[in-house]
Tab-separated table of C-alpha atoms and ligand atoms in Angstrom:
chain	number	residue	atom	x	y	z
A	1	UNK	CA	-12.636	22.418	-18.510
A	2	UNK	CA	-9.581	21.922	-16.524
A	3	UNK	CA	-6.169	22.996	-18.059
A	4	UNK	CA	-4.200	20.554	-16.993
A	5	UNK	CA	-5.800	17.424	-18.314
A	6	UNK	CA	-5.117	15.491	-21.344
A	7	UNK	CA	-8.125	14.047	-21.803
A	8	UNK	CA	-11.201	16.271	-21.636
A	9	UNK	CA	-15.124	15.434	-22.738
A	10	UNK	CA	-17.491	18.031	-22.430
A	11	UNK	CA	-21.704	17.412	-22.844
A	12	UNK	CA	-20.630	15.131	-24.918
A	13	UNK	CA	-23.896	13.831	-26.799
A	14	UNK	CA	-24.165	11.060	-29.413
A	15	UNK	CA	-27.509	9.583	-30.694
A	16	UNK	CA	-28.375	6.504	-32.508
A	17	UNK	CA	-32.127	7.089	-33.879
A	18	UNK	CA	-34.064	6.727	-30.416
A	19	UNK	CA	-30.726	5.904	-28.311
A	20	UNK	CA	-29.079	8.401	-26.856
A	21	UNK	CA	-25.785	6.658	-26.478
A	22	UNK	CA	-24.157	9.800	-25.271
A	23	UNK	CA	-26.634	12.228	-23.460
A	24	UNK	CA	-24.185	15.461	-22.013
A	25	UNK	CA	-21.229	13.456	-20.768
A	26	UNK	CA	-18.645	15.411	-19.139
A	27	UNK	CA	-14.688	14.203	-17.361
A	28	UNK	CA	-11.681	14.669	-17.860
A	29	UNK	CA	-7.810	12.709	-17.135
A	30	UNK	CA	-5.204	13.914	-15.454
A	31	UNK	CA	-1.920	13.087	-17.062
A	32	UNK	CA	0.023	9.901	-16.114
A	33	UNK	CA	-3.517	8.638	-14.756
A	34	UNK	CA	-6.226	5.767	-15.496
A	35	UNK	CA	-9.711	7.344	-15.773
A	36	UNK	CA	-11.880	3.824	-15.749
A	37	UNK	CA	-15.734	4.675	-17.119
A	38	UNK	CA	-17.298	2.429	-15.269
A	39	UNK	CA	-20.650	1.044	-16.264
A	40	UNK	CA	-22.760	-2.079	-17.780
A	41	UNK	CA	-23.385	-2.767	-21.132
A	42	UNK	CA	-24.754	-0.205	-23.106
A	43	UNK	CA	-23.529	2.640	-20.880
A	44	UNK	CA	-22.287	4.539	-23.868
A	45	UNK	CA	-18.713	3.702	-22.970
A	46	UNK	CA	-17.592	2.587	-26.108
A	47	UNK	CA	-19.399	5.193	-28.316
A	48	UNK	CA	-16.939	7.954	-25.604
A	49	UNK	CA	-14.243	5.726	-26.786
A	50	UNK	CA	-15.241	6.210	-30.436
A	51	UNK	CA	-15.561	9.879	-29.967
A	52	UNK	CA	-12.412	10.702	-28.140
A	53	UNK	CA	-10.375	8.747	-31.041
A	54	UNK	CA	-11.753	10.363	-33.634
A	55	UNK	CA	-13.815	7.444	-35.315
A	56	UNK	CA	-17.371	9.010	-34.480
A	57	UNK	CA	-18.204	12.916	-34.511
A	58	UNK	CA	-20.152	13.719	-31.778
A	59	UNK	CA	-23.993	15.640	-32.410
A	60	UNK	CA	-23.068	17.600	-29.218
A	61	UNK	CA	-20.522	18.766	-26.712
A	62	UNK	CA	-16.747	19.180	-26.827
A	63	UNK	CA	-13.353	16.809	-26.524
A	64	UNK	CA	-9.684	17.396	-26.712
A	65	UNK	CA	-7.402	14.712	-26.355
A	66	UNK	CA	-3.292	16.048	-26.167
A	67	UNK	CA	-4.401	19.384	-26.492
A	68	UNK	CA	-6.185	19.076	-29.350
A	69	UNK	CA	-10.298	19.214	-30.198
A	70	UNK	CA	-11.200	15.809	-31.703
A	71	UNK	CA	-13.323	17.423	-34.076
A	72	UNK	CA	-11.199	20.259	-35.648
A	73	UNK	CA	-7.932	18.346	-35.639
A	74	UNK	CA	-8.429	14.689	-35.687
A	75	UNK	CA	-4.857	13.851	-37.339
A	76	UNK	CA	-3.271	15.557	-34.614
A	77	UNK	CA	-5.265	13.520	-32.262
A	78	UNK	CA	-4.078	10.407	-33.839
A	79	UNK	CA	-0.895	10.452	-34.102
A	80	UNK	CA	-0.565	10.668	-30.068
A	81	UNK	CA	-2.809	7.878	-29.097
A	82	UNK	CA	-2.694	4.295	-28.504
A	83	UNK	CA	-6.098	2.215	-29.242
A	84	UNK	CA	-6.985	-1.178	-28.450
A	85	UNK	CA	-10.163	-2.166	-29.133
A	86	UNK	CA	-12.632	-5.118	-27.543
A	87	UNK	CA	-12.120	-7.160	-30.097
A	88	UNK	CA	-8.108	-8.134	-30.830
A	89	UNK	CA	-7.058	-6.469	-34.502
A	90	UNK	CA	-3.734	-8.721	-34.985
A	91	UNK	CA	-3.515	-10.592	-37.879
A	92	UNK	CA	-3.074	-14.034	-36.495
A	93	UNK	CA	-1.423	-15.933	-39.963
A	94	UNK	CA	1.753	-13.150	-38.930
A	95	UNK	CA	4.090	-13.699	-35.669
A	96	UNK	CA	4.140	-11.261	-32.975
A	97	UNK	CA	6.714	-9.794	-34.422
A	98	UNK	CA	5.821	-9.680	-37.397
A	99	UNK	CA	2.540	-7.959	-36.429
A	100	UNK	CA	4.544	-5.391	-34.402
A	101	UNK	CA	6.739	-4.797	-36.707
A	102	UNK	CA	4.309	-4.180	-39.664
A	103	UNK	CA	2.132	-1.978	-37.333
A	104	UNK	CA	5.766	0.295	-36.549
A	105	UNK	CA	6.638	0.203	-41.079
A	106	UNK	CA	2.592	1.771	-41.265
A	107	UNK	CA	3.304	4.419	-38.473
A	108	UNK	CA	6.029	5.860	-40.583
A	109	UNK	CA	9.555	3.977	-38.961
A	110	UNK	CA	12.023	2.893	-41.225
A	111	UNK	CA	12.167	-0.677	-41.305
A	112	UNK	CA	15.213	-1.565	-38.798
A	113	UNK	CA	13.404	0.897	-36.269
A	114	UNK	CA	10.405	-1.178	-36.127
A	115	UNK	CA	11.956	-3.931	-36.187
A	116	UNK	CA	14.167	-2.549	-32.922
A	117	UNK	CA	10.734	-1.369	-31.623
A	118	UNK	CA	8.958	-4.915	-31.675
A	119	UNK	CA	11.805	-6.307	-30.094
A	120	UNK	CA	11.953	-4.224	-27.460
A	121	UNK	CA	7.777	-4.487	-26.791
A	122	UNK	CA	7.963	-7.891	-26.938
A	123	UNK	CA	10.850	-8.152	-24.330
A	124	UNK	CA	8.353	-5.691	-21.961
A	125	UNK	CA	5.559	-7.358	-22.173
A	126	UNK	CA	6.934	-10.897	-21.831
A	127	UNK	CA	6.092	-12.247	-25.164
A	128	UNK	CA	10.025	-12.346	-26.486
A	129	UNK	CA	10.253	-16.569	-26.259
A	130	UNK	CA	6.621	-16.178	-28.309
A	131	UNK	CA	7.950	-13.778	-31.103
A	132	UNK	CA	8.835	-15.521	-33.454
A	133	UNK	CA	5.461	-17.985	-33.233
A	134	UNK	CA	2.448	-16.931	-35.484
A	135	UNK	CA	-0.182	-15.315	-33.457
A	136	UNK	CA	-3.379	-17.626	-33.787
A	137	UNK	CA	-1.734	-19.940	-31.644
A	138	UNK	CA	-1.173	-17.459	-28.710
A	139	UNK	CA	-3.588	-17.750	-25.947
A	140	UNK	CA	-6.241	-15.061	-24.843
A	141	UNK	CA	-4.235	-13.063	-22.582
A	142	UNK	CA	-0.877	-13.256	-24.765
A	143	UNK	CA	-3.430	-11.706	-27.767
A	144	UNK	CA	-4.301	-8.864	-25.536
A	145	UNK	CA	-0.697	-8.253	-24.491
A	146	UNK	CA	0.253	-8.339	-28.399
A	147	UNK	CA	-2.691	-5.994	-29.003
A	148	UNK	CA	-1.275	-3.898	-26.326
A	149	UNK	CA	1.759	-3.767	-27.478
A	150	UNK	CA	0.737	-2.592	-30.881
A	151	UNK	CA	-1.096	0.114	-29.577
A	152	UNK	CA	2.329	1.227	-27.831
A	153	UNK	CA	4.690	0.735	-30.967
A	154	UNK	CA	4.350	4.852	-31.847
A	155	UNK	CA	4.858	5.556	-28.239
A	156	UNK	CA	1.770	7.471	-27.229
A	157	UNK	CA	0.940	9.562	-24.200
A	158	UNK	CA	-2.549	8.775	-24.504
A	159	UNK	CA	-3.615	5.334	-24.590
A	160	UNK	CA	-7.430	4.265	-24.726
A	161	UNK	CA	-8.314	0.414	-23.704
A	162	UNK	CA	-11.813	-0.445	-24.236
A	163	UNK	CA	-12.627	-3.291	-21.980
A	164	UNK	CA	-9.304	-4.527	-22.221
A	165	UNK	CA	-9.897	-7.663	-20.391
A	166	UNK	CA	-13.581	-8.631	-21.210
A	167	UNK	CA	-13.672	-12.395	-21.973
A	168	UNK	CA	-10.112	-13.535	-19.862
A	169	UNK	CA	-9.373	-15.495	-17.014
A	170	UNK	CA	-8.319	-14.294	-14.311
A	171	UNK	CA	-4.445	-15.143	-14.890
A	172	UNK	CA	-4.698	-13.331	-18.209
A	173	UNK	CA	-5.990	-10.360	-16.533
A	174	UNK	CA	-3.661	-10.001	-14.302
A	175	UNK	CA	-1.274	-10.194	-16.871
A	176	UNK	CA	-3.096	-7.329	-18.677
A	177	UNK	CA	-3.397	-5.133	-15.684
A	178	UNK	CA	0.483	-5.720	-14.538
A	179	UNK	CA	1.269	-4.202	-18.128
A	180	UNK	CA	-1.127	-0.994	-17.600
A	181	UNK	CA	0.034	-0.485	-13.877
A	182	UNK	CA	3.515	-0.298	-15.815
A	183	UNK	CA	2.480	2.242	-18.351
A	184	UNK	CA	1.323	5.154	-15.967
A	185	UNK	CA	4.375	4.832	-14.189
A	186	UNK	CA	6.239	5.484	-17.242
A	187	UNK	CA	3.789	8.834	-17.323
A	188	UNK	CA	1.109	7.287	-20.191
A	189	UNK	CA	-2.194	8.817	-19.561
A	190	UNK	CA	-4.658	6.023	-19.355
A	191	UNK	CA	-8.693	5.900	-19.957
A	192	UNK	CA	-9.749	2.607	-19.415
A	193	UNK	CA	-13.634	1.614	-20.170
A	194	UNK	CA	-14.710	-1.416	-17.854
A	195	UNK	CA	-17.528	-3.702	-16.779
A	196	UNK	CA	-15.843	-5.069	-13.977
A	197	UNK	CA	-14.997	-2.584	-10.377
A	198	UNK	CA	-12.206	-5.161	-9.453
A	199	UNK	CA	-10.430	-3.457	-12.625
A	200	UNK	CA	-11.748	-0.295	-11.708
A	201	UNK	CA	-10.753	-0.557	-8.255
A	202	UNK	CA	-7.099	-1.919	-9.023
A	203	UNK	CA	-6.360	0.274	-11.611
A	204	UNK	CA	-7.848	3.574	-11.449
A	205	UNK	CA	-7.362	6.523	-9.703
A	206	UNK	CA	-10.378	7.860	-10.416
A	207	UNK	CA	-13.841	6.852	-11.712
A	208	UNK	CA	-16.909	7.743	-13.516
A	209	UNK	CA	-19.688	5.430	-13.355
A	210	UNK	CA	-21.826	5.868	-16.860
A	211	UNK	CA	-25.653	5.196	-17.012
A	212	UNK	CA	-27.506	5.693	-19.863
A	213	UNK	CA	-25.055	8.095	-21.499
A	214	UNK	CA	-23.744	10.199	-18.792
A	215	UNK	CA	-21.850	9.997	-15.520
A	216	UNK	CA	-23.823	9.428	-12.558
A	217	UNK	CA	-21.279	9.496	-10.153
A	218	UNK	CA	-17.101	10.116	-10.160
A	219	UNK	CA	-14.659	10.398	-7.888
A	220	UNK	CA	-11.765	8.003	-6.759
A	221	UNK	CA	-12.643	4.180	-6.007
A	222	UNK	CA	-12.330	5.294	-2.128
A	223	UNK	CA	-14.688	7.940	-2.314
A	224	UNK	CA	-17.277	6.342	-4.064
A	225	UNK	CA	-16.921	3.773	-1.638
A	226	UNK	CA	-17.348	6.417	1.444
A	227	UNK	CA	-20.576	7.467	-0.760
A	228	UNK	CA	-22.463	4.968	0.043
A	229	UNK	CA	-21.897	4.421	3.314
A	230	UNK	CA	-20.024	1.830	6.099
A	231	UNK	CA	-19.778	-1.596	6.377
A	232	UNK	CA	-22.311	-4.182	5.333
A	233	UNK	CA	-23.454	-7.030	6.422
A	234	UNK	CA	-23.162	-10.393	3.691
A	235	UNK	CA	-24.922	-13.176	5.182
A	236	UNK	CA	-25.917	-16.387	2.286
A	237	UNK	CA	-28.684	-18.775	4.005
A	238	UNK	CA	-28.959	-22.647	3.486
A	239	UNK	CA	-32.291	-22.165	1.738
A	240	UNK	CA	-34.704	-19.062	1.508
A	241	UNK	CA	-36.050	-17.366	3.463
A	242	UNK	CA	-38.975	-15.026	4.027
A	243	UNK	CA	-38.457	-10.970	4.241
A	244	UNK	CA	-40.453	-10.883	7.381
A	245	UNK	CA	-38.384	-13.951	8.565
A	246	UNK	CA	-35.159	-12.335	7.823
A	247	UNK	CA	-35.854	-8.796	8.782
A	248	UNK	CA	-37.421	-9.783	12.420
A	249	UNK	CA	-34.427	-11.540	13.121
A	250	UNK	CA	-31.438	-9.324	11.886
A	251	UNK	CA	-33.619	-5.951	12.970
A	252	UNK	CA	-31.107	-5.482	16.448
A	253	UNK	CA	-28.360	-5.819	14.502
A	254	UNK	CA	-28.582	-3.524	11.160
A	255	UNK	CA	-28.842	-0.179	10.114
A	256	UNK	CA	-31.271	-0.495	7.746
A	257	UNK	CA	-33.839	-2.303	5.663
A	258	UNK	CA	-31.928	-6.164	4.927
A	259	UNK	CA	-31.613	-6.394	0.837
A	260	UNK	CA	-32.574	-10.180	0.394
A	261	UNK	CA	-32.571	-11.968	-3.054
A	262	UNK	CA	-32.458	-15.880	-3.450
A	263	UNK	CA	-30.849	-16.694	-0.051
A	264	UNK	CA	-28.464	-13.630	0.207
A	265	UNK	CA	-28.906	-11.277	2.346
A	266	UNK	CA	-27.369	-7.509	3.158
A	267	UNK	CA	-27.825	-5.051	4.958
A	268	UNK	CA	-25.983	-1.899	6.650
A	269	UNK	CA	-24.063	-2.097	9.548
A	270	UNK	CA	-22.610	-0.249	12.195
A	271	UNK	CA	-19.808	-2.711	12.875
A	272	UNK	CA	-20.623	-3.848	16.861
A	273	UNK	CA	-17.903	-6.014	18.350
A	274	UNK	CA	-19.131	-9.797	17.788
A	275	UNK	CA	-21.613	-8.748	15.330
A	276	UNK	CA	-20.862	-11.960	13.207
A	277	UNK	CA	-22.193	-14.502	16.007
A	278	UNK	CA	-24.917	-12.362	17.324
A	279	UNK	CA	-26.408	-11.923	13.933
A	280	UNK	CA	-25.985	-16.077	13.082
A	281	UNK	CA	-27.222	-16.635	16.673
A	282	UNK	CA	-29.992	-14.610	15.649
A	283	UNK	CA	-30.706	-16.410	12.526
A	284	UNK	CA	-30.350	-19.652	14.044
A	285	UNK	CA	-33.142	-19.019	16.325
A	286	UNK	CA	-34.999	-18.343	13.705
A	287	UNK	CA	-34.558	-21.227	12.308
A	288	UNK	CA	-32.413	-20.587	9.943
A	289	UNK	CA	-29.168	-22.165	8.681
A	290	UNK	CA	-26.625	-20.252	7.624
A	291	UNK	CA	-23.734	-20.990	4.847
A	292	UNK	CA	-21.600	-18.475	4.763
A	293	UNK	CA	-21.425	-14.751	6.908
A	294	UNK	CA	-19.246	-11.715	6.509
A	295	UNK	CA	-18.838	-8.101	7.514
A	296	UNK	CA	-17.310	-5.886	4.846
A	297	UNK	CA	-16.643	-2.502	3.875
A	298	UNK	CA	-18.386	-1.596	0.682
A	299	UNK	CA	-16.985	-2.388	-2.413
A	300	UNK	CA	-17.799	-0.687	-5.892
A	301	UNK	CA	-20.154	-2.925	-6.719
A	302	UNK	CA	-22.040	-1.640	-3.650
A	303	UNK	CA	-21.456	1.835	-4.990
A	304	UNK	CA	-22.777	0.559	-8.457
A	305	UNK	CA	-25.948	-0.824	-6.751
A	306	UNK	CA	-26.611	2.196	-4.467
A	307	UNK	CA	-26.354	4.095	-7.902
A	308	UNK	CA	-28.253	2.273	-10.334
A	309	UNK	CA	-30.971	0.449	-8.512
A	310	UNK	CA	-28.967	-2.864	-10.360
A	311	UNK	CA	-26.341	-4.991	-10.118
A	312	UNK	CA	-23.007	-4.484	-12.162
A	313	UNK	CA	-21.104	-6.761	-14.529
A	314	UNK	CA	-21.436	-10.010	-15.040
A	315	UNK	CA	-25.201	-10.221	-13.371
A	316	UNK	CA	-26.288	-7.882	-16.320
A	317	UNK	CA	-24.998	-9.453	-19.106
A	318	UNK	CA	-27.986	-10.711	-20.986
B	401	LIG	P1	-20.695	-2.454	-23.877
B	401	LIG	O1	-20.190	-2.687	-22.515
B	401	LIG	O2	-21.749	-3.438	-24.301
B	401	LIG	O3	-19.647	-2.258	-24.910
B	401	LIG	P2	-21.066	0.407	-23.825
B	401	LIG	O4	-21.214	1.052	-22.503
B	401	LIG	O5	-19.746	0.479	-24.465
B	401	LIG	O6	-21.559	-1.079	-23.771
B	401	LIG	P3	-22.044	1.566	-26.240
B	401	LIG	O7	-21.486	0.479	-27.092
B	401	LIG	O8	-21.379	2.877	-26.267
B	401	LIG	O9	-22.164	1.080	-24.745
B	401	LIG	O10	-23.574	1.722	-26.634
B	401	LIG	C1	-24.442	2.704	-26.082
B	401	LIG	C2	-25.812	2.572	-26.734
B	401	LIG	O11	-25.749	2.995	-28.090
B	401	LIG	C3	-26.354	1.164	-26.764
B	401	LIG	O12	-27.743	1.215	-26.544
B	401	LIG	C4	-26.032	0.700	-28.165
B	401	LIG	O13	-26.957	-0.283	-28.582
B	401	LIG	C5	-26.156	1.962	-28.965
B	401	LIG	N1	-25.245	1.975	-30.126
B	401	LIG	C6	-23.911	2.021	-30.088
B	401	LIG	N2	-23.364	2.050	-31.316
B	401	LIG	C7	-24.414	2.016	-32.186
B	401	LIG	C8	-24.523	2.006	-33.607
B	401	LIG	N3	-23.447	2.068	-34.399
B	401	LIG	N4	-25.770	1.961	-34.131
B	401	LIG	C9	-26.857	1.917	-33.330
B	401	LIG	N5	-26.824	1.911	-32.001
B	401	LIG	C10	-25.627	1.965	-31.410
């Protein structure tokens, strides 16, 4: 294990009868980073979670959180982290402030400093106009900010956001993520569990994509990227289209075997001046039409892909 980090999982192993939510699952954080654990649903990210907060014991392996082993010390390791969970814990008959303020009384403050504190979190994270409104009415991403800011009211190096904007739109998320950019600046040590490598990519500095329980991959978002390769080729047809079709027609142009489900195609390329028209000339004559075309460097969900044999995020959701 690395000295230096704040965060630190070790073979971690968890089991569920026949699951093996955790199977030997090993990172660690850097302080006043995000680690994002990046994987689809069932990964095992939230059991980590669970683990590294103290609300599970693990069957196997080793954590420390702050400097301290989640097993031997778990009050310790407490009272230095933030949580916020998937689903929002407010009490939504109380106002924001209200809610902040109660969650400052319970983490030991006397009453005037938490009330000082929920001011000053509800000034930070833009919800100081909405204080004093009860917090059922908020909307999604103001609940996650609130939530947020609870998790923040004992000021904690550590914080731990489980899929912190599963279920928003896309204003709300950027919202969310303009509030975590904000913490690690201010030194907070971040692990962030995700479905989604746009939050991943925006937010982390590094990355461990989970799969059945343990990492298959980590490294930052740009050399996960570089893992699998250069640029591909995006191409969506007008209708489908055969394999043999496709791959005659593109074979001058790629790098590889064309990946072709419904009418989208991809395939590696090397990035040839003008490839765009040649390879929709090249279609064309084959009599295809084509809808849409574009040459791109590979994103995670590429790396996810390459990795896992299946797509990521939303396309797995059941
Ligand atoms: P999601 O994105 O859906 O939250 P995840 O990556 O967080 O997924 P986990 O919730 O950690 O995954 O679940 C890992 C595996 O362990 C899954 O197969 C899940 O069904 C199983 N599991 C988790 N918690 C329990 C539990 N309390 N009892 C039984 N099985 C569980």
């Amino acid at each position: 294990m690395e000295t230096h980090a704040v965060i630190e999982a070790a073979g971690l192993a968890k089991h569920y009868g026949n699951v093996h939510a955790l199977a030997g699952l090993d990172f660690s954080v850097e302080r006043g980073t995000v680690l994002s654990l990046l994987g689809p649903n069932g990964a095992g990210k939230t059991t980590a979670v669970r683990v590294l907060t103290t609300r599970t014991v693990p069957d196997g392996g080793r954590a420390r959180v702050a400097g301290y082993d989640v097993a031997a010390h778990p009050a310790q390791v407490r009272r230095r982290i933030g949580v916020t969970a998937q689903d929002v814990t407010m009490d939504g008959l109380l106002t924001g402030r209200q809610n902040l303020q109660m969650v400052g009384e319970l983490s030991g403050l006397s009453r005037r400093a938490a009330k000082r504190r929920a001011d000053e979190l509800l000034e930070r994270f833009g919800l100081a106009e909405a204080g004093g409104r009860v917090a059922k009415g908020y909307s999604g991403g103001m609940r996650r900010r609130l939530d947020l800011a609870a998790s923040l009211v004992a000021d904690p190096p550590v914080l731990f956001l489980d899929e912190p904007t599963t279920g928003l739109d896309p204003t709300s998320r950027a919202e969310v993520w303009g509030v975590v950019e904000d913490l690690t600046n201010r030194g907070v040590t971040v692990l962030l569990t995700t479905q989604y490598l746009d939050e991943a990519d925006r937010l982390a500095s590094r990355v461990v994509v989970v799969d059945h329980g343990r990492a298959i991959a980590e490294g930052t978002p740009a050399e996960l990227k570089r893992s699998v390769g250069g640029a591909r080729l995006h191409v969506t047809l007008s209708a489908e289209a055969s394999q043999e079709t496709v791959v005659s027609a593109l074979a001058p142009y790629v790098a590889g075997t064309p990946r072709l489900s419904g009418g989208c195609v991809s395939a590696p390329v090397n990035g040839e001046r003008g490839l765009a028209t040649l390879v929709v000339r090249a279609l064309d004559a084959a009599g295809l039409l084509v809808d849409d075309v574009e040459v791109r460097q590979p994103s995670l969900d590429d790396v996810f892909f390459a990795l896992t044999g299946q797509p990521a995020a939303e396309e797995v959701v059941a």
